[in-house]
Short mmCIF file of C-alpha atoms in Angstrom, two decimals:
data_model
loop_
_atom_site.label_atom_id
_atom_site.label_comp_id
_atom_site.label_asym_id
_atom_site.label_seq_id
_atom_site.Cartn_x
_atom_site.Cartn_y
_atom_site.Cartn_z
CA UNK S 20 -35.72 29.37 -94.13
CA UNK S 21 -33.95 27.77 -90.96
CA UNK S 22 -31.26 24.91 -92.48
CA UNK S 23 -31.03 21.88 -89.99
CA UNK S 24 -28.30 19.79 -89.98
CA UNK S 25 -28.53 15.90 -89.60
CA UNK S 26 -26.24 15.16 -87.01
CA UNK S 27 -26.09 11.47 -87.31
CA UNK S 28 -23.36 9.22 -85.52
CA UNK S 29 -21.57 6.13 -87.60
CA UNK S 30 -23.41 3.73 -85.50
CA UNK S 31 -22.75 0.98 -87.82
CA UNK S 32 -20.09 1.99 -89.37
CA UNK S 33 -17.89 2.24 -85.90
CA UNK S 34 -19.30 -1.14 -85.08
CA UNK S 35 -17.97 -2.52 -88.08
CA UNK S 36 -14.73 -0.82 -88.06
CA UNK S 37 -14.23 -2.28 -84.67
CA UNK S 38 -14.98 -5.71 -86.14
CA UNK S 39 -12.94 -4.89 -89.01
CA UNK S 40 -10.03 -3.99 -87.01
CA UNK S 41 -10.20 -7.32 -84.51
CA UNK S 42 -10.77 -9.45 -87.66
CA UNK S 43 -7.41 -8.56 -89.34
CA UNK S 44 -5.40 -8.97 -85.76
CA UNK S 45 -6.86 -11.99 -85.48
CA UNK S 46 -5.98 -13.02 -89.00
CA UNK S 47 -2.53 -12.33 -88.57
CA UNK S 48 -1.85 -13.93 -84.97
CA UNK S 49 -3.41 -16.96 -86.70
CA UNK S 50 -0.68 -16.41 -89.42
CA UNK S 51 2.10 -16.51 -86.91
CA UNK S 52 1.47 -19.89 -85.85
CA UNK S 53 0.95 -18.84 -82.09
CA UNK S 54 -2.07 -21.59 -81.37
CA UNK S 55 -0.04 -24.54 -83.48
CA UNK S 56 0.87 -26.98 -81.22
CA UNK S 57 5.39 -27.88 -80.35
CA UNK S 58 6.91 -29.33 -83.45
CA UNK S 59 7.86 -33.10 -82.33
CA UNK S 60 11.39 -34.40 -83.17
CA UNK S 61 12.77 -36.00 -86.02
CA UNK S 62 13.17 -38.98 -83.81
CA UNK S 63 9.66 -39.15 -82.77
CA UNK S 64 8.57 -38.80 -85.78
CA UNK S 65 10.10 -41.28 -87.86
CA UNK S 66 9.52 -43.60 -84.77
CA UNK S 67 5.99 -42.82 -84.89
CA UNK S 68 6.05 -43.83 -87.98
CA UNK S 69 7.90 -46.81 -87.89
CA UNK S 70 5.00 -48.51 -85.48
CA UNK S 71 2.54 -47.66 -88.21
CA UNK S 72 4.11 -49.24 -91.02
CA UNK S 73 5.00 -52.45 -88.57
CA UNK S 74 1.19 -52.56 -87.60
CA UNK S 75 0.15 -52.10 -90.92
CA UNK S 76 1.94 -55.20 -92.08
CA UNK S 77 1.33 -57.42 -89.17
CA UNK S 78 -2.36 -56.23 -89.67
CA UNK S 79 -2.13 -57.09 -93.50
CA UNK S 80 -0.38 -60.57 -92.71
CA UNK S 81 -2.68 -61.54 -90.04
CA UNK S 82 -5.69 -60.42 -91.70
CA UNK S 83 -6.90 -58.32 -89.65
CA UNK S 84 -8.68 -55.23 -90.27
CA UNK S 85 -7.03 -52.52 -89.52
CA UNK S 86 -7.94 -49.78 -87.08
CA UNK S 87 -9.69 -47.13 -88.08
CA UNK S 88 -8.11 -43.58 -87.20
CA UNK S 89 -9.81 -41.23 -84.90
CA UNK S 90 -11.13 -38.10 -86.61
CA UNK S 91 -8.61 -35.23 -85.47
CA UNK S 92 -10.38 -32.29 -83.20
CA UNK S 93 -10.83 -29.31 -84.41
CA UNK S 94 -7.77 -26.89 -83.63
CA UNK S 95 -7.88 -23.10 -81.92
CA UNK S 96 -6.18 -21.97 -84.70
CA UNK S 97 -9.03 -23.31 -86.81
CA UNK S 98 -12.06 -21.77 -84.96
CA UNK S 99 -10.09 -18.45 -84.38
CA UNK S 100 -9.47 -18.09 -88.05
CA UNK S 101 -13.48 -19.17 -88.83
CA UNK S 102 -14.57 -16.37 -86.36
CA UNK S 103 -11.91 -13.29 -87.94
CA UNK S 104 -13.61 -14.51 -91.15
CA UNK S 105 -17.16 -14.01 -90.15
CA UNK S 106 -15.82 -10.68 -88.21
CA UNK S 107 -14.90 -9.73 -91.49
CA UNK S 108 -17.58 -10.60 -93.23
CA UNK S 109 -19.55 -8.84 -90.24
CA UNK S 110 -17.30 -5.57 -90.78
CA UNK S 111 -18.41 -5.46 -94.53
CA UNK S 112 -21.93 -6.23 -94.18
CA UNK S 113 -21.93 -2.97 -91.27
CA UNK S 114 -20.26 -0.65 -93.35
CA UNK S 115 -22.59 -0.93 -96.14
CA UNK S 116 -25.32 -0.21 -94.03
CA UNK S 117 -23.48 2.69 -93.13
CA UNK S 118 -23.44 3.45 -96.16
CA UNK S 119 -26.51 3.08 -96.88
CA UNK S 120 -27.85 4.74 -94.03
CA UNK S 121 -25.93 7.83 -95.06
CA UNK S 122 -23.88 7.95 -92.23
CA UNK S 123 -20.33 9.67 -92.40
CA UNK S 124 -18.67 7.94 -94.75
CA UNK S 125 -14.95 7.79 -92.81
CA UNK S 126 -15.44 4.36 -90.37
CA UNK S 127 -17.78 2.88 -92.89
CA UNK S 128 -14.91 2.98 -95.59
CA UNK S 129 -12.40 1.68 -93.18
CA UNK S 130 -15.15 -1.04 -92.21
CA UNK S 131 -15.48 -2.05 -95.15
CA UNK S 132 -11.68 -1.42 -95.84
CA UNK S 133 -10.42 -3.56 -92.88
CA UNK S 134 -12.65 -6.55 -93.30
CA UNK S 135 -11.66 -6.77 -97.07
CA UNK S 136 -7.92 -6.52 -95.61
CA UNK S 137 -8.78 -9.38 -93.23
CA UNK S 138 -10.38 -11.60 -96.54
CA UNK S 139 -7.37 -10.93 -98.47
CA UNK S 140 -4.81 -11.55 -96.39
CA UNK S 141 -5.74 -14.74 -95.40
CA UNK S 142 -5.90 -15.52 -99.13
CA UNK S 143 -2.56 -13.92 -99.93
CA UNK S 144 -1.02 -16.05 -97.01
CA UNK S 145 -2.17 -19.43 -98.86
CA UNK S 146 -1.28 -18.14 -102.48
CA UNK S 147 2.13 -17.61 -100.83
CA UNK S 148 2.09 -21.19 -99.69
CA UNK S 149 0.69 -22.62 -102.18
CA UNK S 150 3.73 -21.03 -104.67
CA UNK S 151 6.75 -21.85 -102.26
CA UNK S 152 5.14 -25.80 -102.46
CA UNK S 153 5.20 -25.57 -105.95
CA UNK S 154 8.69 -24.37 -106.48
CA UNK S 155 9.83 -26.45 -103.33
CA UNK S 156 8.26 -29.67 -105.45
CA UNK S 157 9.76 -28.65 -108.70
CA UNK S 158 13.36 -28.46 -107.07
CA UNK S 159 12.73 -31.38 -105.52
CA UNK S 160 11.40 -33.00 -109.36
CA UNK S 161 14.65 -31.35 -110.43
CA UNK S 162 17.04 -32.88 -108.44
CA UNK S 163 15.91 -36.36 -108.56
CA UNK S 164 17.41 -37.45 -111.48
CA UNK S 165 20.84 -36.80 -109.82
CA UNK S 166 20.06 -38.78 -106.60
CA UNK S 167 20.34 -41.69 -108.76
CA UNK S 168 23.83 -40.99 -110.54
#
């Protein structure tokens, strides 16, 4: 009896570790704040919002109806972090086929691996936000009381 050997290529599972592997690049190049537009000044700020609050009340005096604001586009951050998410998602979904198509198991793992890596460290990022606005708040809660003294 003459043994054969299956020699299958990780089709899918290379496909998806590719996918894998761009998804989590371009999670963290999102996360470095490369495609957010130049921070304005203080001064253009607070002037900026200066005009608002006198057209507001002339608007409100006059009554008037006051414009309504434009609907902000849709940043490159935004769409590149929406496509490294469906990359991801992509990465998982190919290394399960892998997987299941009994292909070596190595780049399906690390599909699979990176494109979980990609999910979580996006959510990581905004669980790390979210707690530095909490304790940034509740310093801020803190030290009101002695604003006033």
């Amino acid at each position: 009896m003459v043994e054969t050997s299956r020699n299958t290529r990780a089709k899918f599972g290379l496909i998806g570790f590719f996918l894998g592997v761009i998804s989590l690049l371009a999670i963290f190049v999102q996360i470095s704040a490369l495609f957010e537009p130049d921070p304005k000044s203080t001064g253009q700020i607070i002037g900026e919002l200066a005009a608002d609050i006198k057209n507001s009340a002339k608007n409100a005096l006059t009554g008037q109806a006051t414009p309504e604001t434009p609907e902000p586009a849709i940043s490159t951050g935004r769409i590149v972090t929406i496509l490294a998410l469906c990359a991801a998602g992509g990465a998982i979904v190919l290394g399960g086929l892998g997987l299941y198509q009994n292909e070596p198991h190595r780049l399906p793992y690390m599909a699979v691996g990176f494109g979980v890596s990609a999910f979580m460290a996006q959510y990581v990022f905004w669980l790390a936000m979210l707690i530095c606005g909490i304790a940034l708040l509740i310093s801020v809660l803190e030290n009101l009381g002695s604003m006033f003294e």
